[in-house]
Amino acid sequence: MKNRKEQRQRRHQRLRQRVKGTAERPRMSICVSNQHLYVQFIDDDAQCTLASASTAGAKAAVNCAAARALGQTAAEAALAKGLSRVVVDRGGFRYHGRVKELVEAAVAAGLSISDKGKTEEESK
């Protein structure tokens, strides 16, 4: 029987086969640890990080409120770099709790989330 970490890594591998970031629509990679949350906006074509944000500097607890604040901060960092459309890479984590709050806060702050790397015409 596999442990939770191995299961999450396998889910992430399956997810990464479908999700790919470009310069126009980078991948918003989310990582959740026991102590911090991390967000990176990655261009997979150029293999570079365009913007990032984390709760590593904050001394507050990493809960849903911190995830909302990080989503707002990450969206502001992305918008400052000219990134308005992103593809979400939840990193094998369930779309629930802190991950969900982070993404919803980023959308509320002005980011446009596309579905699994598809264009808006393909999503319809």
CSV table of C-alpha atoms in Angstrom, one decimal:
chain,number,residue,atom,x,y,z
A,1,MET,CA,0.0,0.0,0.0
A,2,LYS,CA,1.4,3.4,-1.0
A,3,ASN,CA,1.6,6.2,1.5
A,4,ARG,CA,-0.1,9.6,1.0
A,5,LYS,CA,3.0,11.3,-0.4
A,6,GLU,CA,3.5,8.7,-3.1
A,7,GLN,CA,-0.2,8.9,-4.0
A,8,ARG,CA,0.0,12.7,-4.3
A,9,GLN,CA,3.1,12.4,-6.5
A,10,ARG,CA,1.4,10.0,-8.8
A,11,ARG,CA,-1.6,12.3,-9.1
A,12,HIS,CA,0.7,15.2,-9.9
A,13,GLN,CA,2.4,13.2,-12.7
A,14,ARG,CA,-0.9,12.4,-14.3
A,15,LEU,CA,-2.0,16.1,-14.0
A,16,ARG,CA,1.3,17.4,-15.5
A,17,GLN,CA,0.6,15.3,-18.7
A,18,ARG,CA,-2.4,17.5,-19.3
A,19,VAL,CA,-1.3,20.9,-17.9
A,20,LYS,CA,1.3,22.9,-19.7
A,21,GLY,CA,2.2,26.5,-19.2
A,22,THR,CA,3.2,29.0,-22.0
A,23,ALA,CA,4.3,32.6,-22.0
A,24,GLU,CA,0.8,33.8,-22.8
A,25,ARG,CA,-0.9,31.4,-20.3
A,26,PRO,CA,1.6,30.2,-17.7
A,27,ARG,CA,1.1,27.4,-15.2
A,28,MET,CA,0.1,28.5,-11.7
A,29,SER,CA,1.9,25.8,-9.7
A,30,ILE,CA,0.6,25.4,-6.1
A,31,CYS,CA,2.6,23.6,-3.4
A,32,VAL,CA,1.2,23.0,0.1
A,33,SER,CA,3.4,22.0,3.0
A,34,ASN,CA,2.7,21.6,6.6
A,35,GLN,CA,4.1,25.1,7.4
A,36,HIS,CA,3.8,27.1,4.2
A,37,LEU,CA,2.0,27.6,0.9
A,38,TYR,CA,3.9,28.4,-2.3
A,39,VAL,CA,2.7,29.7,-5.8
A,40,GLN,CA,4.8,29.9,-8.9
A,41,PHE,CA,3.8,31.1,-12.4
A,42,ILE,CA,5.9,29.0,-14.7
A,43,ASP,CA,6.5,29.1,-18.5
A,44,ASP,CA,7.2,25.5,-19.4
A,45,ASP,CA,8.3,26.4,-22.9
A,46,ALA,CA,11.1,28.6,-21.7
A,47,GLN,CA,11.5,26.6,-18.4
A,48,CYS,CA,11.5,29.7,-16.2
A,49,THR,CA,9.5,31.1,-13.3
A,50,LEU,CA,7.8,34.3,-14.3
A,51,ALA,CA,6.5,35.3,-10.8
A,52,SER,CA,6.1,33.7,-7.4
A,53,ALA,CA,4.6,34.2,-3.9
A,54,SER,CA,4.6,32.3,-0.6
A,55,THR,CA,3.7,32.5,3.0
A,56,ALA,CA,7.3,31.7,4.0
A,57,GLY,CA,7.9,35.3,5.4
A,58,ALA,CA,4.6,35.3,7.4
A,59,LYS,CA,4.5,34.2,11.0
A,60,ALA,CA,0.7,33.5,10.9
A,61,ALA,CA,-0.8,30.1,10.8
A,62,VAL,CA,-1.2,28.5,7.3
A,63,ASN,CA,-5.0,28.2,7.2
A,64,CYS,CA,-7.7,29.2,4.7
A,65,ALA,CA,-7.4,32.8,5.6
A,66,ALA,CA,-3.6,32.7,4.8
A,67,ALA,CA,-4.5,30.9,1.6
A,68,ARG,CA,-6.9,33.7,0.6
A,69,ALA,CA,-4.2,36.4,1.4
A,70,LEU,CA,-1.6,34.4,-0.7
A,71,GLY,CA,-4.1,34.1,-3.6
A,72,GLN,CA,-4.5,37.9,-3.6
A,73,THR,CA,-0.8,38.5,-3.3
A,74,ALA,CA,0.0,36.0,-6.1
A,75,ALA,CA,-2.6,37.5,-8.4
A,76,GLU,CA,-1.1,41.0,-7.8
A,77,ALA,CA,2.4,39.7,-8.6
A,78,ALA,CA,1.2,38.0,-11.8
A,79,LEU,CA,-0.8,41.0,-12.9
A,80,ALA,CA,2.2,43.2,-12.3
A,81,LYS,CA,4.2,41.0,-14.7
A,82,GLY,CA,1.4,41.3,-17.3
A,83,LEU,CA,0.0,37.8,-16.7
A,84,SER,CA,-3.8,37.8,-16.7
A,85,ARG,CA,-4.6,34.2,-17.9
A,86,VAL,CA,-3.2,31.1,-16.2
A,87,VAL,CA,-3.6,27.4,-16.0
A,88,VAL,CA,-3.9,25.9,-12.5
A,89,ASP,CA,-1.5,23.1,-11.5
A,90,ARG,CA,-2.8,22.0,-8.1
A,91,GLY,CA,0.3,19.8,-7.6
A,92,GLY,CA,-1.7,16.6,-6.9
A,93,PHE,CA,-3.5,18.2,-4.0
A,94,ARG,CA,-7.3,18.0,-3.8
A,95,TYR,CA,-9.2,21.1,-5.0
A,96,HIS,CA,-10.5,21.6,-1.5
A,97,GLY,CA,-9.7,23.8,1.6
A,98,ARG,CA,-6.5,25.9,1.2
A,99,VAL,CA,-6.0,25.1,-2.5
A,100,LYS,CA,-9.6,26.1,-3.3
A,101,GLU,CA,-9.4,29.3,-1.3
A,102,LEU,CA,-6.1,30.3,-2.9
A,103,VAL,CA,-7.4,29.8,-6.4
A,104,GLU,CA,-10.7,31.5,-5.7
A,105,ALA,CA,-8.9,34.5,-4.2
A,106,ALA,CA,-6.7,34.7,-7.3
A,107,VAL,CA,-9.7,34.7,-9.6
A,108,ALA,CA,-11.4,37.4,-7.4
A,109,ALA,CA,-8.3,39.5,-7.7
A,110,GLY,CA,-8.4,39.5,-11.5
A,111,LEU,CA,-6.7,36.4,-12.8
A,112,SER,CA,-8.5,34.4,-15.5
A,113,ILE,CA,-8.3,30.6,-15.0
A,114,SER,CA,-8.5,28.4,-18.1
A,115,ASP,CA,-9.5,24.8,-18.0
A,116,LYS,CA,-6.6,22.3,-18.2
A,117,GLY,CA,-4.6,24.3,-20.7
A,118,LYS,CA,-7.5,24.5,-23.2
A,119,THR,CA,-8.5,27.6,-25.0
A,120,GLU,CA,-11.8,29.2,-24.3
A,121,GLU,CA,-13.2,27.9,-27.6
A,122,GLU,CA,-12.1,24.3,-26.8
A,123,SER,CA,-13.7,24.5,-23.3
A,124,LYS,CA,-17.2,25.2,-24.7
